[in-house]
Amino acid sequence: ELDTLGAAIQANHPTSGPGPDLPAEWSRLQAHISTLDDNDAAADGHTRVLKKILVNLRDIIRRVGNIRCYFDESRAVKPAPNRAVEHAQFVAHQEIELHALSQNFTLSSAVFRHSVRMTLACLVAFIVGEGLWHSQHNYWILMTVTIMLKPGFSLTRQRNIERIVGTLAGGTLGALVLWLVPWPDVRFGVLVVFMVVAYSFQRTIYLVTVVFLTAYLLIMFSFLGLNYIGVFEERITDTLLGCAIAFAAGYFLFPNWESAQLTDYM
């Protein structure tokens, strides 16, 4: 029975024939074990193991029956006809309004200003990375700009400070680990710990994330055979360039001062 069912599952087609009546066979087996107990009062200790096996067989028969229901369309559980209607009330619907799109194509829209600001900042970062600063990981400049540049200026300034301080502290921490710990196995253990800590605080304390992410990257690049001192210097330079571009874009390109929004909040 199990072999036939296994072949049907692998081939994804119904089993041939109804198969043996397993519940009836189980009932006959139960009756036979009960007969052993009735014939010999001292046989209970010997049949206890058989009874435990009988319980396991009942569970297996129940599971086999559930598997057979998958192939039997007449016994399969069908979804309710109104199930799609029930799901609709849990889905948020938003109508597409063309006037909302036109309202955002103006400098009075904060979304449009941030989009233009981000586009120009990324363009400058790409030109700097490709034309002026040739390094092995010059994409770090563009990545730093996209992470640092926020719609509000105060948040952009805060993230820039945390990024610069965290990069310096993390680079120092990673360099100390590589200098003081010469054993590769121990370094790998420290790398795993730093990686877990970095991504654990990504949504809560960004400074902690930057510190341990920078240290984790230095250790990882050392396993790839790169000079960690050179990686550290390149990481700091790319971070400073990216933060400078993001800060300048947030300050000079259509700045969004939070102080101007206090009246609306009040």
XYZ file of C-alpha atoms in Angstrom:
266
model
C 0.000 0.000 0.000
C 2.725 2.466 0.972
C 4.801 1.574 -2.090
C 1.801 2.158 -4.371
C 1.038 5.463 -2.692
C 4.655 6.594 -2.885
C 4.794 5.839 -6.619
C 1.547 7.762 -7.147
C 2.869 10.794 -5.281
C 6.098 10.848 -7.289
C 4.207 10.497 -10.583
C 1.434 12.880 -9.426
C -1.416 10.665 -10.625
C -4.204 8.849 -8.742
C -3.594 5.410 -7.315
C -4.963 2.457 -9.207
C -7.883 0.820 -7.411
C -9.347 1.519 -3.995
C -6.552 -0.257 -2.145
C -6.894 -2.505 0.910
C -9.356 -1.745 3.673
C -6.798 -0.715 6.273
C -9.276 0.228 9.054
C -10.870 -3.235 8.795
C -7.464 -4.907 8.954
C -6.607 -2.783 11.995
C -9.856 -3.802 13.720
C -9.118 -7.504 13.149
C -5.624 -7.040 14.544
C -7.024 -5.275 17.610
C -9.518 -8.083 18.159
C -6.747 -10.676 17.905
C -4.623 -8.881 20.540
C -7.670 -8.623 22.824
C -8.174 -12.369 22.415
C -4.629 -12.971 23.655
C -5.422 -10.967 26.796
C -8.675 -12.897 27.354
C -7.024 -16.306 26.990
C -4.117 -15.543 29.319
C -4.573 -13.075 32.178
C -0.773 -12.776 32.557
C -0.327 -11.864 28.878
C -1.040 -8.185 29.467
C 2.631 -7.465 30.095
C 3.561 -9.237 26.856
C 0.892 -7.543 24.734
C 1.612 -4.030 26.000
C 4.235 -3.516 23.298
C 1.798 -4.831 20.697
C -0.820 -2.339 21.868
C 1.635 0.543 21.492
C 2.418 -0.634 17.965
C -1.332 -0.806 17.344
C -1.697 2.855 18.328
C 1.089 3.825 15.928
C -0.536 1.821 13.148
C -3.835 3.635 13.727
C -2.036 6.963 13.299
C -0.338 5.758 10.102
C -3.665 4.526 8.693
C -5.223 7.915 9.399
C -2.388 9.686 7.560
C -2.616 7.283 4.605
C -6.330 8.045 4.416
C -5.582 11.776 4.299
C -3.108 11.216 1.460
C -5.691 9.188 -0.468
C -8.151 12.069 -0.123
C -5.722 14.174 -2.139
C -6.251 11.900 -5.165
C -9.970 11.286 -4.575
C -11.870 14.298 -5.945
C -15.138 13.129 -4.411
C -13.623 13.196 -0.889
C -11.335 16.204 -1.297
C -12.161 19.304 0.686
C -13.228 22.037 -1.708
C -12.897 25.744 -0.878
C -16.030 27.694 -0.196
C -17.446 29.479 -3.285
C -17.405 32.843 -1.504
C -13.824 32.480 -0.280
C -12.498 35.073 -2.748
C -15.107 37.523 -1.535
C -14.033 36.908 2.065
C -10.405 37.652 1.188
C -11.306 40.934 -0.477
C -12.119 42.638 2.810
C -8.554 42.114 4.046
C -6.905 43.678 0.978
C -6.357 47.432 0.850
C -7.650 48.953 -2.367
C -6.508 52.245 -3.821
C -7.989 53.803 -6.880
C -5.610 55.116 -9.538
C -6.132 58.865 -9.762
C -4.436 60.736 -12.592
C -4.719 64.093 -10.844
C -2.651 62.718 -7.922
C 0.102 61.889 -10.418
C -0.019 65.356 -11.944
C 0.117 66.978 -8.511
C 3.478 65.313 -7.838
C 5.082 66.677 -11.028
C 5.711 70.074 -9.477
C 8.372 71.567 -7.237
C 5.746 72.126 -4.554
C 5.586 68.353 -4.079
C 8.076 66.975 -1.527
C 8.060 63.637 -3.341
C 9.039 65.260 -6.647
C 11.770 67.374 -5.033
C 13.274 64.325 -3.315
C 13.135 62.339 -6.563
C 15.006 65.064 -8.467
C 17.446 65.469 -5.574
C 18.137 61.715 -5.451
C 18.555 61.494 -9.234
C 21.079 64.323 -9.423
C 22.995 63.095 -6.351
C 23.263 59.561 -7.772
C 24.389 60.981 -11.116
C 27.168 62.951 -9.414
C 28.162 59.908 -7.356
C 28.336 57.763 -10.492
C 30.497 60.331 -12.308
C 32.824 60.642 -9.307
C 33.085 56.871 -8.938
C 33.685 56.147 -12.603
C 35.658 59.190 -13.734
C 37.438 60.836 -10.821
C 37.970 58.156 -8.196
C 39.089 54.798 -9.556
C 38.909 52.119 -6.892
C 38.018 48.467 -6.660
C 34.746 49.156 -4.819
C 33.754 52.589 -6.081
C 30.114 51.492 -6.053
C 30.301 52.193 -2.307
C 30.029 55.914 -3.160
C 26.737 55.464 -4.994
C 25.443 53.068 -2.347
C 26.280 55.544 0.427
C 24.386 58.321 -1.363
C 21.247 56.222 -1.782
C 21.311 55.210 1.896
C 22.234 58.588 3.356
C 20.008 60.926 1.352
C 16.609 61.222 3.055
C 13.584 63.416 2.246
C 14.216 65.582 5.335
C 17.480 67.431 5.882
C 17.796 66.710 9.613
C 17.542 62.961 9.059
C 20.100 63.188 6.244
C 22.514 65.049 8.536
C 21.982 62.540 11.358
C 22.569 59.552 9.083
C 25.713 61.154 7.653
C 27.194 61.649 11.113
C 26.333 58.079 12.152
C 27.760 56.698 8.921
C 31.094 58.520 9.228
C 31.535 57.791 12.947
C 30.429 54.177 12.515
C 32.752 53.600 9.568
C 35.761 54.936 11.451
C 34.930 52.951 14.597
C 34.105 49.788 12.661
C 37.246 50.001 10.565
C 39.340 50.372 13.693
C 37.544 47.439 15.327
C 38.018 45.203 12.300
C 41.680 46.127 11.958
C 42.271 45.333 15.639
C 40.663 41.911 15.236
C 42.798 41.125 12.188
C 45.922 42.364 13.935
C 45.383 40.662 17.299
C 43.727 37.410 16.134
C 45.935 35.428 13.729
C 43.828 32.214 13.807
C 41.448 31.860 10.814
C 38.872 29.801 12.733
C 38.592 32.409 15.476
C 38.391 35.184 12.889
C 35.539 33.373 11.168
C 33.676 33.062 14.479
C 34.112 36.791 15.113
C 32.920 37.496 11.551
C 29.696 35.536 12.163
C 29.052 37.366 15.441
C 29.673 40.776 13.846
C 27.376 39.921 10.941
C 24.520 38.860 13.239
C 24.876 41.994 15.385
C 25.046 44.270 12.319
C 21.817 43.034 10.772
C 20.017 42.694 14.117
C 20.255 46.455 14.773
C 19.612 47.547 11.177
C 16.101 48.833 11.940
C 16.722 50.142 15.455
C 20.228 51.543 16.049
C 21.865 52.440 12.744
C 25.186 53.437 14.332
C 25.679 49.930 15.761
C 24.886 48.458 12.351
C 27.517 50.590 10.606
C 30.200 49.779 13.199
C 29.823 46.013 13.025
C 29.052 45.927 9.302
C 32.312 47.734 8.507
C 34.302 45.422 10.791
C 32.565 42.385 9.298
C 33.413 43.531 5.751
C 37.086 44.014 6.598
C 37.345 40.510 8.035
C 35.465 39.047 5.077
C 37.750 40.753 2.552
C 40.779 39.454 4.452
C 39.509 35.897 3.785
C 39.385 36.806 0.092
C 43.090 37.647 0.180
C 42.772 41.431 0.078
C 44.889 43.816 2.130
C 42.582 44.940 4.932
C 44.482 48.213 5.364
C 43.789 49.111 1.743
C 40.136 48.084 2.105
C 39.849 50.194 5.261
C 41.272 53.270 3.527
C 39.059 52.744 0.489
C 35.959 52.266 2.679
C 36.623 55.506 4.553
C 37.298 57.474 1.354
C 34.183 56.167 -0.403
C 32.078 56.832 2.684
C 33.334 60.393 3.015
C 32.718 61.086 -0.676
C 29.231 59.582 -0.577
C 28.287 61.420 2.630
C 29.580 64.698 1.232
C 27.491 64.311 -1.938
C 24.376 63.332 0.052
C 24.814 66.203 2.518
C 25.364 68.759 -0.248
C 22.333 67.495 -2.177
C 20.132 67.690 0.914
C 21.370 71.172 1.762
C 21.464 72.864 -1.668
C 19.020 70.973 -3.939
C 15.454 71.936 -3.025
C 16.078 71.500 0.726
C 13.219 70.241 2.843
C 13.548 71.996 6.203
C 11.584 70.341 8.973
C 11.212 73.691 10.736
C 8.956 74.867 7.892
C 6.582 71.995 8.620
C 6.091 72.727 12.340
C 3.035 74.854 11.672
C 1.351 72.020 9.756
C 2.125 69.532 12.522
C 0.831 71.903 15.206
